[in-house]
Amino acid sequence: MIRCFGLFINRTSNLRFVPFVGIDDFAWRKGHRYGVLICDGLTHQPVDVLPDREKETLENWFKEHTMIIKVTRDRYPRFKEVLDGISSITQIHDRFHLIQNLWTLHDNVLRKLLPNRIEKDTQENISTPQEIPLTKSEKVRVENANKKWEQACHMKQLKKQGYSLRKISDILNIDRRTVKKYIEMTEPPSLKRAKRPKPLDAFQQEVIQWETDGLTISAMYHKLKEKNYTGTYGALKYYVASLRKKKKAGQTLQPGSYYDRKNIRKILWQNDLEDEKKRKIMNEILTKYPKLRPFYAFITSFRQALKDKDMPEFRELILYEKDRQDPLTTHFISRLLSDFPPTLNAIELDENNGFLEGQVNRLKTIKRMLYGRASFPLLRLRILYQP
């Protein structure tokens, strides 16, 4: 029964006239083996499932389906290699992945140019009579950060001498991804760590007021317990000690005198100029960190050109950023230009690859249901079956 059903699916899928398809890969085993899902761009239904994404497999499939004139895809190099050999097919990049890659660039730039916490421009923060002395663990962190920066500078020198990332990795016995991260550093690593949510966060104002009134830590703890505080005595003790250090140094005790980089990332990405509060924050950040301005301008212009489908403006923007040769955007721009015509088609044409993401998720669900109990032929039957 299954054999007959499979034969029926094979014949009907090959005979259908499908002028526009979307292709995307999925993992059999992430990082090792991948297959390819092909869907009809008009009906959004699966057309075929390929067992791998090798060049020969893809070429044979497209040779059997010569009626196809448009293909939407992501920027996987083998898709480009195969489709470039078929002049009759118009290739279109997926706009979702373009925005996703732009968001990754936005996130990486902010991680390198902004600290985790940014002091607000208030009179209290501008005038600080003295600095808080570093603890023993903080001194160790400073030493480690300095060592990292020295190592990063050494890697930059090797890179300038013409060594590849892999060669530098072999010389220093460091993972290639770590070498890439260090070479992209523009300043010493930040010493500020991300703050995790704690039970005490909801009672900070009360604790500050009690510290101002001169209550002991034990008295504060008993008061917090009456307010259903679920944290530990040690956490309260540590927080009060930090308040007393700030008090001794003449600094403000009030929380919220800083911006989180995570919130700044969201505000800059949304670029809501009509909101006066957000606009003020953006102006403050861009004034305090002028190195961020060209990246902010590039990312907002990229998104606007994509939204307006302004292909000449988009092309001019990419070429301008290429001429800037900024190390933080070089990889993004070079990847974009290596496969530029499909990106321009994504701006000019309406076709997109979004429908395929849902079908890939469906495939993954079915694959998990069949895990350990079936092979590729049965999975293909389940994917292509339409009641």
Short mmCIF file of C-alpha atoms in Angstrom, two decimals:
data_model
loop_
_atom_site.label_atom_id
_atom_site.label_comp_id
_atom_site.label_asym_id
_atom_site.label_seq_id
_atom_site.Cartn_x
_atom_site.Cartn_y
_atom_site.Cartn_z
CA MET A 1 0.00 0.00 0.00
CA ILE A 2 2.77 2.45 0.98
CA ARG A 3 4.74 1.58 -2.18
CA CYS A 4 1.72 2.31 -4.39
CA PHE A 5 1.00 5.52 -2.50
CA GLY A 6 4.64 6.60 -2.87
CA LEU A 7 4.63 5.89 -6.59
CA PHE A 8 1.47 8.00 -6.98
CA ILE A 9 3.08 10.92 -5.16
CA ASN A 10 6.28 10.68 -7.21
CA ARG A 11 4.40 10.75 -10.50
CA THR A 12 2.01 13.57 -9.64
CA SER A 13 4.70 15.77 -8.09
CA ASN A 14 6.90 15.50 -11.20
CA LEU A 15 4.05 16.23 -13.62
CA ARG A 16 2.74 19.37 -11.92
CA PHE A 17 3.51 22.71 -13.56
CA VAL A 18 5.20 24.79 -10.83
CA PRO A 19 6.66 28.07 -12.18
CA PHE A 20 7.71 29.47 -8.78
CA VAL A 21 9.21 27.50 -5.88
CA GLY A 22 10.89 28.23 -2.57
CA ILE A 23 13.76 26.09 -1.28
CA ASP A 24 15.21 25.79 2.20
CA ASP A 25 17.34 23.26 4.06
CA PHE A 26 16.58 21.41 7.29
CA ALA A 27 18.82 19.37 9.59
CA TRP A 28 18.83 15.60 9.83
CA ARG A 29 21.61 16.08 12.36
CA LYS A 30 22.48 19.71 13.04
CA GLY A 31 25.97 20.63 11.90
CA HIS A 32 26.43 17.33 10.02
CA ARG A 33 23.68 16.30 7.59
CA TYR A 34 20.96 18.37 5.92
CA GLY A 35 18.06 17.79 3.56
CA VAL A 36 16.14 20.21 1.31
CA LEU A 37 12.43 21.05 1.30
CA ILE A 38 10.93 22.49 -1.90
CA CYS A 39 7.51 24.18 -1.87
CA ASP A 40 5.18 25.65 -4.47
CA GLY A 41 5.37 29.43 -4.25
CA LEU A 42 1.74 29.85 -5.37
CA THR A 43 -0.09 27.21 -3.28
CA HIS A 44 2.55 27.14 -0.49
CA GLN A 45 2.34 23.32 -0.47
CA PRO A 46 5.38 20.96 -0.48
CA VAL A 47 6.49 19.81 -3.92
CA ASP A 48 9.40 17.56 -2.99
CA VAL A 49 11.84 16.61 -0.22
CA LEU A 50 15.48 15.87 -1.08
CA PRO A 51 17.63 13.62 1.15
CA ASP A 52 20.65 15.94 1.05
CA ARG A 53 21.75 19.34 -0.24
CA GLU A 54 24.66 18.18 -2.40
CA LYS A 55 25.26 19.93 -5.72
CA GLU A 56 24.51 16.84 -7.82
CA THR A 57 21.19 16.19 -6.06
CA LEU A 58 20.01 19.77 -6.57
CA GLU A 59 21.17 19.90 -10.21
CA ASN A 60 19.35 16.67 -11.05
CA TRP A 61 16.12 17.94 -9.49
CA PHE A 62 16.15 21.21 -11.43
CA LYS A 63 16.98 19.36 -14.66
CA GLU A 64 13.80 17.34 -14.18
CA HIS A 65 11.74 20.51 -13.51
CA THR A 66 12.60 22.85 -16.37
CA MET A 67 9.32 24.78 -16.08
CA ILE A 68 10.55 26.71 -13.03
CA ILE A 69 11.28 30.39 -13.68
CA LYS A 70 11.52 31.86 -10.14
CA VAL A 71 13.17 30.53 -6.98
CA THR A 72 13.21 32.13 -3.54
CA ARG A 73 16.03 30.99 -1.25
CA ASP A 74 18.35 31.96 1.57
CA ARG A 75 22.06 32.68 1.07
CA TYR A 76 23.37 29.14 1.40
CA PRO A 77 26.35 29.04 -1.08
CA ARG A 78 25.43 25.72 -2.72
CA PHE A 79 21.97 26.98 -3.67
CA LYS A 80 23.69 29.90 -5.40
CA GLU A 81 26.22 27.64 -7.10
CA VAL A 82 23.53 25.41 -8.58
CA LEU A 83 21.06 28.13 -9.60
CA ASP A 84 23.74 30.35 -11.15
CA GLY A 85 24.19 27.61 -13.74
CA ILE A 86 20.53 27.92 -14.84
CA SER A 87 20.14 31.21 -16.69
CA SER A 88 16.36 30.86 -17.11
CA ILE A 89 15.69 31.05 -13.35
CA THR A 90 15.31 34.35 -11.49
CA GLN A 91 16.72 34.04 -7.96
CA ILE A 92 15.15 35.98 -5.09
CA HIS A 93 16.56 36.26 -1.60
CA ASP A 94 14.35 35.81 1.42
CA ARG A 95 13.67 39.22 3.00
CA PHE A 96 13.18 37.65 6.43
CA HIS A 97 16.78 36.39 6.47
CA LEU A 98 18.04 39.78 5.26
CA ILE A 99 16.39 41.46 8.24
CA GLN A 100 17.55 38.67 10.55
CA ASN A 101 21.16 39.13 9.40
CA LEU A 102 20.80 42.90 9.81
CA TRP A 103 19.52 42.39 13.38
CA THR A 104 22.57 40.20 14.13
CA LEU A 105 24.82 42.96 12.82
CA HIS A 106 22.93 45.53 14.93
CA ASP A 107 23.35 43.36 18.03
CA ASN A 108 27.06 42.70 17.43
CA VAL A 109 27.83 46.39 16.85
CA LEU A 110 26.12 47.44 20.08
CA ARG A 111 27.89 44.70 22.04
CA LYS A 112 31.23 46.03 20.83
CA LEU A 113 30.56 49.78 21.11
CA LEU A 114 28.30 50.06 24.17
CA PRO A 115 28.85 48.87 27.74
CA ASN A 116 26.23 46.69 29.37
CA ARG A 117 25.04 49.65 31.46
CA ILE A 118 25.10 53.28 30.39
CA GLU A 119 24.93 56.04 32.96
CA LYS A 120 22.16 58.56 32.39
CA ASP A 121 23.04 62.21 31.88
CA THR A 122 21.84 63.55 35.25
CA GLN A 123 23.50 66.06 37.51
CA GLU A 124 23.87 63.39 40.18
CA ASN A 125 25.86 61.14 37.84
CA ILE A 126 28.06 63.91 36.45
CA SER A 127 29.55 64.97 39.79
CA THR A 128 31.02 62.05 41.75
CA PRO A 129 33.42 63.12 44.52
CA GLN A 130 35.40 59.86 44.48
CA GLU A 131 35.48 56.42 42.93
CA ILE A 132 34.51 53.25 44.76
CA PRO A 133 37.63 51.13 45.43
CA LEU A 134 37.78 47.79 43.63
CA THR A 135 37.37 44.52 45.51
CA LYS A 136 39.83 41.64 45.13
CA SER A 137 37.61 39.82 42.60
CA GLU A 138 37.11 43.02 40.61
CA LYS A 139 40.90 43.54 40.45
CA VAL A 140 41.25 40.02 39.03
CA ARG A 141 38.62 40.81 36.41
CA VAL A 142 40.51 43.98 35.42
CA GLU A 143 43.74 41.99 35.02
CA ASN A 144 41.99 39.35 32.91
CA ALA A 145 40.39 42.04 30.73
CA ASN A 146 43.80 43.65 30.16
CA LYS A 147 45.30 40.27 29.21
CA LYS A 148 42.45 39.69 26.75
CA TRP A 149 43.03 43.09 25.16
CA GLU A 150 46.78 42.44 24.85
CA GLN A 151 46.04 39.10 23.20
CA ALA A 152 43.53 40.76 20.87
CA CYS A 153 46.13 43.37 19.83
CA HIS A 154 48.61 40.57 19.13
CA MET A 155 46.04 38.80 16.94
CA LYS A 156 45.34 42.04 15.07
CA GLN A 157 49.07 42.36 14.32
CA LEU A 158 49.19 38.79 12.98
CA LYS A 159 46.13 39.52 10.85
CA LYS A 160 47.81 42.61 9.38
CA GLN A 161 50.84 40.47 8.52
CA GLY A 162 48.60 38.35 6.31
CA TYR A 163 47.87 35.36 8.52
CA SER A 164 44.46 33.76 8.13
CA LEU A 165 42.12 33.17 11.09
CA ARG A 166 42.84 29.43 10.94
CA LYS A 167 46.60 30.01 10.92
CA ILE A 168 46.39 32.39 13.89
CA SER A 169 44.24 29.78 15.65
CA ASP A 170 46.95 27.13 15.09
CA ILE A 171 49.78 29.43 16.20
CA LEU A 172 48.12 30.51 19.45
CA ASN A 173 46.24 27.23 20.05
CA ILE A 174 42.93 29.11 20.36
CA ASP A 175 39.59 28.27 18.76
CA ARG A 176 39.05 30.05 15.41
CA ARG A 177 35.76 31.58 16.59
CA THR A 178 37.55 33.11 19.59
CA VAL A 179 40.24 34.51 17.28
CA LYS A 180 37.54 36.09 15.08
CA LYS A 181 35.83 37.62 18.15
CA TYR A 182 39.10 39.07 19.49
CA ILE A 183 40.13 40.54 16.12
CA GLU A 184 36.77 42.34 15.89
CA MET A 185 37.32 44.02 19.29
CA THR A 186 37.59 47.81 19.08
CA GLU A 187 38.33 48.46 22.78
CA PRO A 188 39.16 46.52 25.97
CA PRO A 189 36.35 44.20 27.13
CA SER A 190 33.73 45.68 29.43
CA LEU A 191 33.96 44.73 33.11
CA LYS A 192 30.24 45.13 33.72
CA ARG A 193 28.23 41.93 33.80
CA ALA A 194 24.61 41.41 32.80
CA LYS A 195 22.26 41.77 35.75
CA ARG A 196 19.99 38.81 36.47
CA PRO A 197 16.54 39.32 38.01
CA LYS A 198 16.50 38.75 41.79
CA PRO A 199 13.76 38.62 44.47
CA LEU A 200 15.24 41.75 46.04
CA ASP A 201 14.66 43.88 42.90
CA ALA A 202 11.01 44.51 43.86
CA PHE A 203 12.04 45.94 47.27
CA GLN A 204 14.98 48.17 46.30
CA GLN A 205 13.21 51.46 47.07
CA GLU A 206 12.22 50.22 50.54
CA VAL A 207 15.76 49.04 51.31
CA ILE A 208 17.23 52.37 50.18
CA GLN A 209 14.79 54.25 52.43
CA TRP A 210 15.58 51.96 55.41
CA GLU A 211 19.31 52.43 54.84
CA THR A 212 18.79 56.21 54.80
CA ASP A 213 16.83 55.89 58.08
CA GLY A 214 19.70 53.92 59.66
CA LEU A 215 18.08 50.48 60.07
CA THR A 216 20.30 47.44 60.56
CA ILE A 217 20.43 44.67 57.96
CA SER A 218 18.75 42.27 60.40
CA ALA A 219 15.85 44.69 60.91
CA MET A 220 15.52 45.15 57.14
CA TYR A 221 15.43 41.39 56.64
CA HIS A 222 12.59 40.93 59.16
CA LYS A 223 10.61 43.74 57.50
CA LEU A 224 11.13 42.15 54.07
CA LYS A 225 9.95 38.77 55.36
CA GLU A 226 6.71 40.43 56.43
CA LYS A 227 6.35 41.61 52.81
CA ASN A 228 6.75 38.02 51.48
CA TYR A 229 10.39 38.43 50.46
CA THR A 230 11.66 35.07 49.13
CA GLY A 231 15.37 35.91 48.79
CA THR A 232 18.23 35.19 51.17
CA TYR A 233 19.76 37.20 53.99
CA GLY A 234 23.11 37.10 52.17
CA ALA A 235 21.66 38.77 49.07
CA LEU A 236 20.27 41.60 51.23
CA LYS A 237 23.58 41.96 53.05
CA TYR A 238 25.50 42.18 49.76
CA TYR A 239 23.10 44.78 48.35
CA VAL A 240 23.20 46.96 51.48
CA ALA A 241 27.02 46.79 51.45
CA SER A 242 27.00 48.11 47.87
CA LEU A 243 24.65 50.94 48.94
CA ARG A 244 26.98 51.91 51.78
CA LYS A 245 29.94 51.97 49.40
CA LYS A 246 28.05 54.34 47.11
CA LYS A 247 26.99 56.45 50.08
CA LYS A 248 30.59 56.72 51.30
CA ALA A 249 31.76 57.70 47.81
CA GLY A 250 29.05 60.36 47.54
CA GLN A 251 27.16 58.67 44.72
CA THR A 252 23.39 58.43 44.26
CA LEU A 253 21.69 55.44 45.86
CA GLN A 254 18.68 55.45 43.57
CA PRO A 255 18.45 52.57 41.05
CA GLY A 256 17.51 53.24 37.47
CA SER A 257 20.23 55.88 36.98
CA TYR A 258 21.45 53.93 33.95
CA TYR A 259 20.19 52.44 30.68
CA ASP A 260 20.46 48.74 29.91
CA ARG A 261 22.13 47.95 26.59
CA LYS A 262 19.28 45.52 25.88
CA ASN A 263 16.73 48.37 26.07
CA ILE A 264 18.93 50.69 24.01
CA ARG A 265 19.22 47.97 21.36
CA LYS A 266 15.43 47.79 21.11
CA ILE A 267 14.95 51.59 21.03
CA LEU A 268 17.56 52.12 18.30
CA TRP A 269 16.13 49.26 16.22
CA GLN A 270 12.53 50.53 16.45
CA ASN A 271 13.67 54.09 15.64
CA ASP A 272 10.39 55.59 16.87
CA LEU A 273 11.09 59.29 16.29
CA GLU A 274 7.51 60.28 17.14
CA ASP A 275 7.94 59.17 20.75
CA GLU A 276 9.58 62.14 22.47
CA LYS A 277 11.00 60.06 25.34
CA LYS A 278 12.61 57.50 23.02
CA ARG A 279 13.91 60.21 20.71
CA LYS A 280 15.57 61.92 23.67
CA ILE A 281 17.24 58.65 24.70
CA MET A 282 18.48 58.03 21.14
CA ASN A 283 19.96 61.53 20.95
CA GLU A 284 21.64 61.04 24.32
CA ILE A 285 23.20 57.71 23.33
CA LEU A 286 24.35 58.86 19.89
CA THR A 287 25.85 62.01 21.42
CA LYS A 288 27.69 60.06 24.11
CA TYR A 289 28.91 57.38 21.67
CA PRO A 290 29.62 59.11 18.32
CA LYS A 291 31.20 55.91 16.89
CA LEU A 292 27.69 54.44 16.85
CA ARG A 293 26.24 57.08 14.51
CA PRO A 294 27.32 55.64 11.10
CA PHE A 295 26.03 52.17 12.06
CA TYR A 296 22.71 53.62 13.24
CA ALA A 297 22.38 55.54 9.95
CA PHE A 298 23.25 52.46 7.88
CA ILE A 299 20.82 50.11 9.65
CA THR A 300 17.88 52.54 9.61
CA SER A 301 18.51 53.40 5.92
CA PHE A 302 18.79 49.68 5.04
CA ARG A 303 15.41 48.91 6.62
CA GLN A 304 13.75 51.97 5.07
CA ALA A 305 15.02 51.13 1.56
CA LEU A 306 13.78 47.56 1.98
CA LYS A 307 10.38 48.80 3.17
CA ASP A 308 10.03 51.36 0.35
CA LYS A 309 11.41 48.90 -2.27
CA ASP A 310 13.86 51.62 -3.30
CA MET A 311 16.45 49.62 -5.24
CA PRO A 312 18.70 52.54 -6.39
CA GLU A 313 18.88 53.89 -2.82
CA PHE A 314 19.65 50.40 -1.49
CA ARG A 315 22.43 49.82 -4.03
CA GLU A 316 23.99 53.20 -3.29
CA LEU A 317 23.82 52.55 0.47
CA ILE A 318 25.60 49.18 0.19
CA LEU A 319 28.35 50.55 -2.05
CA TYR A 320 28.88 53.51 0.28
CA GLU A 321 29.23 51.20 3.27
CA LYS A 322 31.67 49.07 1.30
CA ASP A 323 33.85 52.14 0.63
CA ARG A 324 33.84 52.96 4.37
CA GLN A 325 35.63 49.65 5.02
CA ASP A 326 34.58 49.49 8.64
CA PRO A 327 35.74 46.18 10.21
CA LEU A 328 32.39 45.73 11.99
CA THR A 329 30.39 45.71 8.74
CA THR A 330 32.98 44.32 6.30
CA HIS A 331 31.83 40.70 6.64
CA PHE A 332 28.13 41.62 6.30
CA ILE A 333 28.74 43.76 3.20
CA SER A 334 31.10 41.27 1.52
CA ARG A 335 28.56 38.45 1.97
CA LEU A 336 25.82 40.66 0.58
CA LEU A 337 27.86 41.67 -2.49
CA SER A 338 28.97 38.10 -3.18
CA ASP A 339 25.34 37.31 -4.06
CA PHE A 340 23.94 40.76 -4.80
CA PRO A 341 21.49 40.34 -7.77
CA PRO A 342 19.06 38.08 -5.80
CA THR A 343 19.08 40.65 -3.00
CA LEU A 344 18.11 43.40 -5.44
CA ASN A 345 15.37 41.11 -6.80
CA ALA A 346 14.06 40.71 -3.24
CA ILE A 347 13.58 44.49 -3.09
CA GLU A 348 12.04 44.88 -6.52
CA LEU A 349 9.79 41.78 -6.63
CA ASP A 350 6.94 40.72 -4.34
CA GLU A 351 7.85 37.02 -4.02
CA ASN A 352 9.21 35.92 -0.66
CA ASN A 353 10.27 32.75 1.16
CA GLY A 354 8.19 33.27 4.32
CA PHE A 355 5.66 30.53 3.56
CA LEU A 356 8.49 27.97 3.57
CA GLU A 357 9.37 28.60 7.23
CA GLY A 358 6.01 27.20 8.33
CA GLN A 359 6.44 24.11 6.15
CA VAL A 360 9.94 23.53 7.58
CA ASN A 361 8.50 23.67 11.10
CA ARG A 362 5.83 21.15 10.04
CA LEU A 363 8.55 18.89 8.63
CA LYS A 364 10.53 19.07 11.87
CA THR A 365 7.44 18.09 13.88
CA ILE A 366 6.76 15.08 11.67
CA LYS A 367 10.44 14.11 11.76
CA ARG A 368 10.41 14.08 15.57
CA MET A 369 7.24 11.95 15.58
CA LEU A 370 8.97 9.39 13.34
CA TYR A 371 12.31 9.49 15.16
CA GLY A 372 13.89 6.02 15.36
CA ARG A 373 10.92 4.34 13.67
CA ALA A 374 11.08 5.31 10.00
CA SER A 375 13.36 6.21 7.09
CA PHE A 376 13.53 9.02 4.55
CA PRO A 377 10.99 7.50 2.08
CA LEU A 378 8.23 7.40 4.71
CA LEU A 379 9.03 10.92 5.92
CA ARG A 380 8.81 12.15 2.33
CA LEU A 381 5.41 10.49 1.93
CA ARG A 382 4.13 12.14 5.11
CA ILE A 383 5.35 15.58 4.00
CA LEU A 384 3.96 15.39 0.46
CA TYR A 385 0.63 13.83 1.38
CA GLN A 386 -2.33 16.15 0.85
CA PRO A 387 -5.82 14.86 1.85
#
